[in-house]
Coordinates of C-alpha atoms in Angstrom, one line a residue:
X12 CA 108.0 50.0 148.3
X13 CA 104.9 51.5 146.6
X14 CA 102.0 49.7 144.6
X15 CA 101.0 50.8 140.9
X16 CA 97.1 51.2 140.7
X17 CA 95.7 50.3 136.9
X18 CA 92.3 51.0 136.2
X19 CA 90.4 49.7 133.0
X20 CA 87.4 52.2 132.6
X21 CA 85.3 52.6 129.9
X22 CA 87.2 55.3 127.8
X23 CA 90.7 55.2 129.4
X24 CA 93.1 53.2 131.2
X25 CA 94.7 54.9 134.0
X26 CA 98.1 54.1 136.1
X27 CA 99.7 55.4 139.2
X28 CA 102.1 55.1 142.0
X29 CA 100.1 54.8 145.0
X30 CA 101.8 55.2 148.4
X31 CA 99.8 55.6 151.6
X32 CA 96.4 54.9 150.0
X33 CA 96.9 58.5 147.6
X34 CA 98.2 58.7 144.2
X35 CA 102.3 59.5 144.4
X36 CA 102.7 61.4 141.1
X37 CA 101.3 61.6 137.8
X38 CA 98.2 59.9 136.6
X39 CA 99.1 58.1 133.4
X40 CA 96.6 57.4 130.6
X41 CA 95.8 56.2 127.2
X42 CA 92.6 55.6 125.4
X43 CA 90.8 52.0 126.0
X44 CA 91.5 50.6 122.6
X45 CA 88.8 50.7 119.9
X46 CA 86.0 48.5 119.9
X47 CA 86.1 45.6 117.2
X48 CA 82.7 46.7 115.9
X49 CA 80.9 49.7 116.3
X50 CA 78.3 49.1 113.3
X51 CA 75.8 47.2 115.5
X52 CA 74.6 47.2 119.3
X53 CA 78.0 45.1 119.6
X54 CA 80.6 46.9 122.3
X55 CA 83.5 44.3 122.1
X56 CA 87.2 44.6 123.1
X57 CA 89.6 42.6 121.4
X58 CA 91.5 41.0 124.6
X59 CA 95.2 40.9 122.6
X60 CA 94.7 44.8 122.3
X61 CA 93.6 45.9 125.1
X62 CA 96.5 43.4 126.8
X63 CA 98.9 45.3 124.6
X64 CA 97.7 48.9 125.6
X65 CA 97.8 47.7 129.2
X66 CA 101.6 46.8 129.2
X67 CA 102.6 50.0 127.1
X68 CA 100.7 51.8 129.9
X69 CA 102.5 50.1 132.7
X70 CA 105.6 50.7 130.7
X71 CA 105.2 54.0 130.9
X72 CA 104.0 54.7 134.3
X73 CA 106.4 52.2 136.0
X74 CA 109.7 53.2 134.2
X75 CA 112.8 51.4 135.9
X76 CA 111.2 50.6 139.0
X77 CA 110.0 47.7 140.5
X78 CA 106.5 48.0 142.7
X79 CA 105.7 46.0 145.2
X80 CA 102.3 45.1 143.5
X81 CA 100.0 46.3 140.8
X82 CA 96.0 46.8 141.8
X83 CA 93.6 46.6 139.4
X84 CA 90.1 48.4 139.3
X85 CA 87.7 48.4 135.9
X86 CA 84.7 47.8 134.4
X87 CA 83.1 45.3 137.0
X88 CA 80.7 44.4 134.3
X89 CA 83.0 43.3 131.3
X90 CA 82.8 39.6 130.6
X91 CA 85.7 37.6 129.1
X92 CA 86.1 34.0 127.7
X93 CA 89.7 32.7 128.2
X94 CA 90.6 29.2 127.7
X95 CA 92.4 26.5 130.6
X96 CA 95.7 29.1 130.6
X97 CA 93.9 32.4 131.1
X98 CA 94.4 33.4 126.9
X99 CA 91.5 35.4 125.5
X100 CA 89.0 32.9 123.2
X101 CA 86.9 35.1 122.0
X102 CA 86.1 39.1 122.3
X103 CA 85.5 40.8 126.0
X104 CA 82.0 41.7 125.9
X105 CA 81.7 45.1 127.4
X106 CA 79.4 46.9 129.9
X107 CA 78.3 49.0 127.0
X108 CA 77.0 46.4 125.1
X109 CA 73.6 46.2 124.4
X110 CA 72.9 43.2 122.0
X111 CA 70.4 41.8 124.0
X112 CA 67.2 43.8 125.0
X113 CA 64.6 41.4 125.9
X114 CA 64.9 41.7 129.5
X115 CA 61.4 39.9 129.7
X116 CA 63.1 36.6 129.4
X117 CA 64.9 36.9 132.7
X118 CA 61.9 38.9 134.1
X119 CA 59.5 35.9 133.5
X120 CA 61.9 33.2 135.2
X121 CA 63.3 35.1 138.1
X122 CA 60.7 36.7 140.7
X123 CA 60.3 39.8 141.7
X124 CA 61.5 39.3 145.4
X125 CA 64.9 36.9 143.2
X126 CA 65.0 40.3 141.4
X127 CA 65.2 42.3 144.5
X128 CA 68.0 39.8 146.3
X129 CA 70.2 40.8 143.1
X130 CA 70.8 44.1 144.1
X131 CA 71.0 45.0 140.3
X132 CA 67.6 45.9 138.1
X133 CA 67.6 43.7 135.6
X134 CA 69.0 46.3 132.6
X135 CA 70.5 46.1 129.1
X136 CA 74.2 45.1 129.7
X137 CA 73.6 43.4 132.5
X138 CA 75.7 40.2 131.7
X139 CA 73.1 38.0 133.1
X140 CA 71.2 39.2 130.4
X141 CA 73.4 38.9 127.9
X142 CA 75.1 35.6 129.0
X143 CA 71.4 34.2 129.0
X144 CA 71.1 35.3 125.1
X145 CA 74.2 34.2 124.3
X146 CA 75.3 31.4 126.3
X147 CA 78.7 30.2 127.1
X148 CA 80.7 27.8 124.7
X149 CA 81.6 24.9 126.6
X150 CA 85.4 25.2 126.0
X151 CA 85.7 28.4 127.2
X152 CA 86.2 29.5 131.1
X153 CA 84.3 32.6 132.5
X154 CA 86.4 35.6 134.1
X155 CA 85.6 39.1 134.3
X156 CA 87.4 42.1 132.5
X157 CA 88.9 42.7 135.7
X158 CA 89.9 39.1 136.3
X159 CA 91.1 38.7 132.6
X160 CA 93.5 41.5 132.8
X161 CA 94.7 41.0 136.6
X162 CA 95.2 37.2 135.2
X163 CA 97.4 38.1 132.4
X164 CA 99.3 40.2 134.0
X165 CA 100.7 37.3 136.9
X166 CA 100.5 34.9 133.9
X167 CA 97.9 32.6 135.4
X168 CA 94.0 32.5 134.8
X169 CA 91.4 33.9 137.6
X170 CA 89.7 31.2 137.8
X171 CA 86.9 32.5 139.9
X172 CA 84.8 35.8 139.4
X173 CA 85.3 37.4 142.6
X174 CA 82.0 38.2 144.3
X175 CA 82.3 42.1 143.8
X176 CA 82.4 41.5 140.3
X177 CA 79.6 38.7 140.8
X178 CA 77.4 41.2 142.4
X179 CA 77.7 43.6 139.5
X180 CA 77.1 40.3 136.5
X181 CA 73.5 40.4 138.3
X182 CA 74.5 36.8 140.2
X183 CA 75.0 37.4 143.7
X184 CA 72.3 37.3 146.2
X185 CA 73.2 40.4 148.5
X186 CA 70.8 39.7 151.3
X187 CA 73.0 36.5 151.9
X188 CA 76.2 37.4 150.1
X189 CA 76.4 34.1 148.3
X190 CA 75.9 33.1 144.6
X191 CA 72.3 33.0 143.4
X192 CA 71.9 29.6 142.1
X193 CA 68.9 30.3 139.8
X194 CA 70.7 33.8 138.6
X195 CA 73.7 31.4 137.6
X196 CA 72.1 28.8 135.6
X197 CA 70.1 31.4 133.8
X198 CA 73.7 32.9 132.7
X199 CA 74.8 29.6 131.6
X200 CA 77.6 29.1 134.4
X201 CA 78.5 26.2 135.1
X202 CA 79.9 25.9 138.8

């Protein structure tokens, strides 16, 4: 048996048979599906969409056979809002977006050596910066782009941003590989 690899970039999505850590045959592809908006800084994805692009990609690259597993690989920076079941809420906020560009207001409340422990400079996109803009409703439940679609896919919700995804949000403190408690709050993640 042979795993399917997906990958959600920023342009395409990607599928393969992988067998022996190597792609086993042709590399699959279709266009990321357009963002809802492209009239402002806004770079949103709209998570039925890109779900339904996914599948027919699958579709396609899977056929009549059954893999062992599916891995999924993306945009480690996409955010997505999905309520108690895993279902989309609200639009995936991509790494392209650039909405928020006061990167002083994080600057002024984290130090520089908090900064440094991040591992990421604190940048436009960065969804600590955004998520500090923004906010997070209270009903909705956090997940990466990553998580979202790897949750929809086994029908259940990722309940947890895994770290490497943490790391890239701007929230993980690399020098001891845990969750930055000040980083978090500032996103407006509740743990």
């Amino acid at each position: 048996m042979s795993f399917v690899g997906l990958d959600v970039g920023g342009t395409y999505l990607k599928a393969a048979w992988l067998a022996g850590g190597r792609v086993d045959g042709p590399v699959h592809r279709l266009s990321v599906p357009s963002f809802l908006d492209t009239s402002g800084p806004e770079r949103e994805l709209d998570p039925a969409a890109l779900m339904a692009s996914v599948l027919a990609l699958l579709d396609e690259a899977i056929g009549n056979s059954v893999p062992q597993g599916i891995l999924v690989t993306g945009q480690m920076a996409g955010v997505a809002f999905t309520n108690s079941e895993g279902r989309g809420v609200a639009p995936i906020i991509t790494w392209q977006d650039t909405r928020v560009t006061d990167l002083e207001a994080i600057r002024r409340e984290l130090s520089s050596a908090e900064i440094a422990r991040l591992g990421e400079s604190i940048r436009v996109g960065l969804p600590l910066v955004t998520l500090n803009a923004m906010g997070v409703p209270a009903e909705a439940r956090l997940t990466s782009l990553i998580g979202y679609v790897a949750g929809s896919l086994s029908n259940t919700f990722a309940s947890r941003v895994h770290t490497t995804d943490a790391a890239s949000w701007g929230l993980l403190d690399v020098s001891r590989g845990s969750w930055s408690a000040h980083a978090t709050r500032l996103a407006g993640i509740r743990q």
